[in-house]
PDB file of C-alpha atoms in Angstrom:
ATOM      1  CA  MET A   1      -9.817  -6.758 -16.204  1.00 91.00           C
ATOM      2  CA  ARG A   2     -11.700  -5.575 -13.615  1.00 94.00           C
ATOM      3  CA  ALA A   3      -9.214  -7.025 -11.017  1.00 96.00           C
ATOM      4  CA  LEU A   4      -6.291  -4.933 -12.768  1.00 97.00           C
ATOM      5  CA  LYS A   5      -8.597  -1.592 -12.975  1.00 98.00           C
ATOM      6  CA  ALA A   6      -9.595  -1.943  -9.287  1.00 98.00           C
ATOM      7  CA  GLY A   7      -5.617  -2.903  -8.450  1.00 98.00           C
ATOM      8  CA  GLY A   8      -4.479   0.281 -10.558  1.00 98.00           C
ATOM      9  CA  ALA A   9      -7.470   2.318  -8.650  1.00 98.00           C
ATOM     10  CA  TYR A  10      -6.318   1.002  -4.967  1.00 98.00           C
ATOM     11  CA  PHE A  11      -2.519   1.604  -5.668  1.00 98.00           C
ATOM     12  CA  ALA A  12      -3.287   5.188  -6.735  1.00 98.00           C
ATOM     13  CA  SER A  13      -5.681   5.973  -3.604  1.00 98.00           C
ATOM     14  CA  VAL A  14      -3.312   4.218  -1.017  1.00 98.00           C
ATOM     15  CA  PHE A  15      -0.370   5.690  -2.500  1.00 97.00           C
ATOM     16  CA  ALA A  16      -1.797   9.362  -2.036  1.00 97.00           C
ATOM     17  CA  VAL A  17      -2.507   8.918   1.510  1.00 97.00           C
ATOM     18  CA  GLY A  18       0.754   7.512   2.049  1.00 95.00           C
ATOM     19  CA  PHE A  19       2.310  10.325   0.513  1.00 92.00           C
ATOM     20  CA  MET A  20       0.387  12.525   3.254  1.00 95.00           C
ATOM     21  CA  LEU A  21       1.431  10.375   5.905  1.00 96.00           C
ATOM     22  CA  GLY A  22       4.959   9.965   4.837  1.00 92.00           C
ATOM     23  CA  ALA A  23       5.235  13.723   4.718  1.00 93.00           C
ATOM     24  CA  VAL A  24       4.006  13.514   8.618  1.00 96.00           C
ATOM     25  CA  ARG A  25       6.218  10.620   9.067  1.00 95.00           C
ATOM     26  CA  VAL A  26       9.406  11.895   8.103  1.00 93.00           C
ATOM     27  CA  PHE A  27       9.239  15.477   9.069  1.00 96.00           C
ATOM     28  CA  LEU A  28       7.194  15.252  12.300  1.00 96.00           C
ATOM     29  CA  LEU A  29       7.823  11.689  13.772  1.00 97.00           C
ATOM     30  CA  GLU A  30      10.729  10.331  12.552  1.00 96.00           C
ATOM     31  CA  PRO A  31      13.312  13.288  14.626  1.00 97.00           C
ATOM     32  CA  ARG A  32      10.991  12.618  17.859  1.00 97.00           C
ATOM     33  CA  LEU A  33      10.765   8.691  17.637  1.00 97.00           C
ATOM     34  CA  GLY A  34      13.795   7.488  15.267  1.00 97.00           C
ATOM     35  CA  ALA A  35      12.775   5.976  11.781  1.00 96.00           C
ATOM     36  CA  LEU A  36      11.252   2.767  13.382  1.00 97.00           C
ATOM     37  CA  GLY A  37       8.697   4.530  15.689  1.00 97.00           C
ATOM     38  CA  ALA A  38       7.646   6.554  13.264  1.00 97.00           C
ATOM     39  CA  VAL A  39       6.899   3.577  10.801  1.00 97.00           C
ATOM     40  CA  LEU A  40       4.844   1.943  13.526  1.00 97.00           C
ATOM     41  CA  THR A  41       3.056   4.881  14.622  1.00 97.00           C
ATOM     42  CA  GLU A  42       2.072   5.589  10.885  1.00 97.00           C
ATOM     43  CA  THR A  43       1.537   1.737  10.175  1.00 97.00           C
ATOM     44  CA  PRO A  44      -1.941   1.310  11.556  1.00 97.00           C
ATOM     45  CA  PHE A  45      -3.327   4.555  10.095  1.00 97.00           C
ATOM     46  CA  ILE A  46      -2.405   3.484   6.604  1.00 97.00           C
ATOM     47  CA  LEU A  47      -3.372   0.086   6.840  1.00 98.00           C
ATOM     48  CA  THR A  48      -6.460   0.964   8.336  1.00 98.00           C
ATOM     49  CA  ALA A  49      -6.991   3.644   4.824  1.00 98.00           C
ATOM     50  CA  SER A  50      -6.196   0.752   2.859  1.00 98.00           C
ATOM     51  CA  TRP A  51      -8.409  -1.783   4.270  1.00 98.00           C
ATOM     52  CA  PHE A  52     -11.317   1.286   3.840  1.00 98.00           C
ATOM     53  CA  LEU A  53     -10.034   1.946   0.167  1.00 98.00           C
ATOM     54  CA  CYS A  54      -9.374  -1.591  -0.690  1.00 98.00           C
ATOM     55  CA  ARG A  55     -13.527  -2.332  -0.194  1.00 96.00           C
ATOM     56  CA  HIS A  56     -14.271   0.618  -1.975  1.00 97.00           C
ATOM     57  CA  TRP A  57     -12.545  -0.869  -4.688  1.00 97.00           C
ATOM     58  CA  VAL A  58     -13.828  -4.263  -4.924  1.00 96.00           C
ATOM     59  CA  HIS A  59     -16.858  -2.954  -4.884  1.00 95.00           C
ATOM     60  CA  ARG A  60     -16.695   0.062  -7.353  1.00 97.00           C
ATOM     61  CA  PHE A  61     -14.864  -2.473 -10.035  1.00 97.00           C
ATOM     62  CA  LYS A  62     -17.109  -5.638  -8.799  1.00 95.00           C
ATOM     63  CA  VAL A  63     -14.234  -7.763  -8.768  1.00 95.00           C
ATOM     64  CA  PRO A  64     -15.146 -11.454  -8.386  1.00 94.00           C
ATOM     65  CA  PRO A  65     -14.907 -13.132  -5.021  1.00 92.00           C
ATOM     66  CA  ASP A  66     -12.813 -15.913  -6.673  1.00 92.00           C
ATOM     67  CA  ASN A  67      -9.233 -16.219  -4.867  1.00 94.00           C
ATOM     68  CA  ALA A  68      -7.680 -15.433  -8.593  1.00 95.00           C
ATOM     69  CA  ALA A  69      -9.154 -12.390  -9.445  1.00 96.00           C
ATOM     70  CA  ARG A  70      -8.638 -11.228  -5.621  1.00 96.00           C
ATOM     71  CA  LEU A  71      -5.331 -11.889  -6.342  1.00 96.00           C
ATOM     72  CA  VAL A  72      -4.412 -10.157  -9.407  1.00 97.00           C
ATOM     73  CA  MET A  73      -5.916  -7.310  -7.865  1.00 98.00           C
ATOM     74  CA  GLY A  74      -3.665  -7.153  -4.726  1.00 98.00           C
ATOM     75  CA  LEU A  75      -0.346  -8.093  -6.894  1.00 98.00           C
ATOM     76  CA  CYS A  76      -1.161  -5.750  -9.369  1.00 98.00           C
ATOM     77  CA  ALA A  77      -1.561  -2.599  -6.600  1.00 98.00           C
ATOM     78  CA  PHE A  78       1.742  -4.392  -4.678  1.00 98.00           C
ATOM     79  CA  GLY A  79       4.131  -4.343  -7.881  1.00 98.00           C
ATOM     80  CA  LEU A  80       2.619  -0.828  -8.638  1.00 98.00           C
ATOM     81  CA  LEU A  81       3.535   0.193  -5.057  1.00 97.00           C
ATOM     82  CA  LEU A  82       6.940  -1.226  -4.903  1.00 96.00           C
ATOM     83  CA  MET A  83       7.493   0.472  -8.615  1.00 96.00           C
ATOM     84  CA  ALA A  84       6.264   3.669  -7.502  1.00 95.00           C
ATOM     85  CA  GLU A  85       8.997   3.323  -4.259  1.00 93.00           C
ATOM     86  CA  PHE A  86      11.930   2.542  -6.232  1.00 93.00           C
ATOM     87  CA  VAL A  87      10.655   5.675  -8.991  1.00 95.00           C
ATOM     88  CA  LEU A  88      10.540   8.067  -5.837  1.00 91.00           C
ATOM     89  CA  SER A  89      13.733   6.782  -4.243  1.00 91.00           C
ATOM     90  CA  ARG A  90      16.207   6.962  -7.507  1.00 93.00           C
ATOM     91  CA  TYR A  91      14.635   9.948  -8.709  1.00 93.00           C
ATOM     92  CA  GLY A  92      12.574  11.980  -5.840  1.00 89.00           C
ATOM     93  CA  PHE A  93      16.267  11.193  -3.531  1.00 87.00           C
ATOM     94  CA  GLY A  94      18.719   9.877  -5.727  1.00 92.00           C
ATOM     95  CA  ARG A  95      19.096   6.313  -3.949  1.00 91.00           C
ATOM     96  CA  ALA A  96      20.597   4.112  -5.809  1.00 92.00           C
ATOM     97  CA  PHE A  97      18.266   0.546  -6.507  1.00 90.00           C
ATOM     98  CA  SER A  98      20.582  -1.770  -4.203  1.00 93.00           C
ATOM     99  CA  ASP A  99      20.524   1.149  -1.779  1.00 93.00           C
ATOM    100  CA  GLN A 100      16.549   0.882  -1.834  1.00 89.00           C
ATOM    101  CA  LEU A 101      16.955  -3.059  -1.438  1.00 92.00           C
ATOM    102  CA  ALA A 102      19.297  -2.809   1.372  1.00 94.00           C
ATOM    103  CA  ALA A 103      16.579  -0.020   3.708  1.00 92.00           C
ATOM    104  CA  TYR A 104      14.346  -3.406   3.497  1.00 94.00           C
ATOM    105  CA  ALA A 105      16.759  -4.759   5.908  1.00 95.00           C
ATOM    106  CA  THR A 106      16.369  -2.434   8.762  1.00 96.00           C
ATOM    107  CA  PRO A 107      14.048  -2.488  11.444  1.00 97.00           C
ATOM    108  CA  ALA A 108      12.071   0.434   9.937  1.00 96.00           C
ATOM    109  CA  GLY A 109      12.500  -1.022   6.158  1.00 95.00           C
ATOM    110  CA  ALA A 110      11.329  -4.617   6.945  1.00 97.00           C
ATOM    111  CA  ALA A 111       8.121  -3.212   9.396  1.00 97.00           C
ATOM    112  CA  GLY A 112       7.436  -1.100   6.311  1.00 95.00           C
ATOM    113  CA  LEU A 113       7.396  -4.119   3.976  1.00 96.00           C
ATOM    114  CA  ILE A 114       5.365  -6.021   6.347  1.00 97.00           C
ATOM    115  CA  GLY A 115       2.917  -3.151   6.218  1.00 97.00           C
ATOM    116  CA  GLN A 116       2.919  -3.074   2.226  1.00 97.00           C
ATOM    117  CA  VAL A 117       2.564  -6.967   2.005  1.00 97.00           C
ATOM    118  CA  LEU A 118      -0.376  -6.748   4.200  1.00 98.00           C
ATOM    119  CA  PHE A 119      -1.802  -3.961   1.749  1.00 98.00           C
ATOM    120  CA  GLY A 120      -1.168  -6.219  -1.289  1.00 98.00           C
ATOM    121  CA  LEU A 121      -3.170  -9.388   0.664  1.00 97.00           C
ATOM    122  CA  PHE A 122      -6.074  -7.086   1.817  1.00 98.00           C
ATOM    123  CA  PRO A 123      -8.250  -7.802  -1.612  1.00 97.00           C
ATOM    124  CA  LEU A 124      -7.969 -11.567  -0.790  1.00 94.00           C
ATOM    125  CA  LEU A 125      -8.467 -11.343   3.010  1.00 94.00           C
ATOM    126  CA  GLN A 126     -11.563  -9.393   2.531  1.00 91.00           C
ATOM    127  CA  LYS A 127     -13.140 -12.139   0.356  1.00 70.00           C
ATOM    128  CA  PRO A 128     -16.069 -12.438   2.483  1.00 59.00           C
ATOM    129  CA  SER A 129     -17.120  -8.981   3.488  1.00 49.00           C
ATOM    130  CA  ALA A 130     -16.134  -6.924   0.466  1.00 43.00           C
ATOM    131  CA  GLN A 131     -19.083  -8.024  -1.230  1.00 48.00           C
ATOM    132  CA  LYS A 132     -21.136  -5.677   1.132  1.00 50.00           C
ATOM    133  CA  PRO A 133     -20.992  -1.507   0.007  1.00 49.00           C
TER     134      PRO A 133
END
């Protein structure tokens, strides 16, 4: 149960940061750098924030260091992120589900998806260091 709660908190905090960075990416970076350049510029910032937020929530919820608990936390956060992305895409931008899936086939979409997968793996990857506050 701790891992699920931590996954939800991890998702919510990173989603909030990503929402702000996404506005910068779309309105400031994309017109100047193109979609791929904007995503590649944004990704290190969101992954850095994700790393530290993950560590915070692991410590706060005392998620056990075993692989199963960390995987549950990461999968919960990743699943919530994908659901939020599809809901925002559909109801915020009027895109069909198939259009959102097709976006992952673009270079910018693939780069973003790789970043999201890393986000989901961070609880597992941090296993040794996440025990320290």
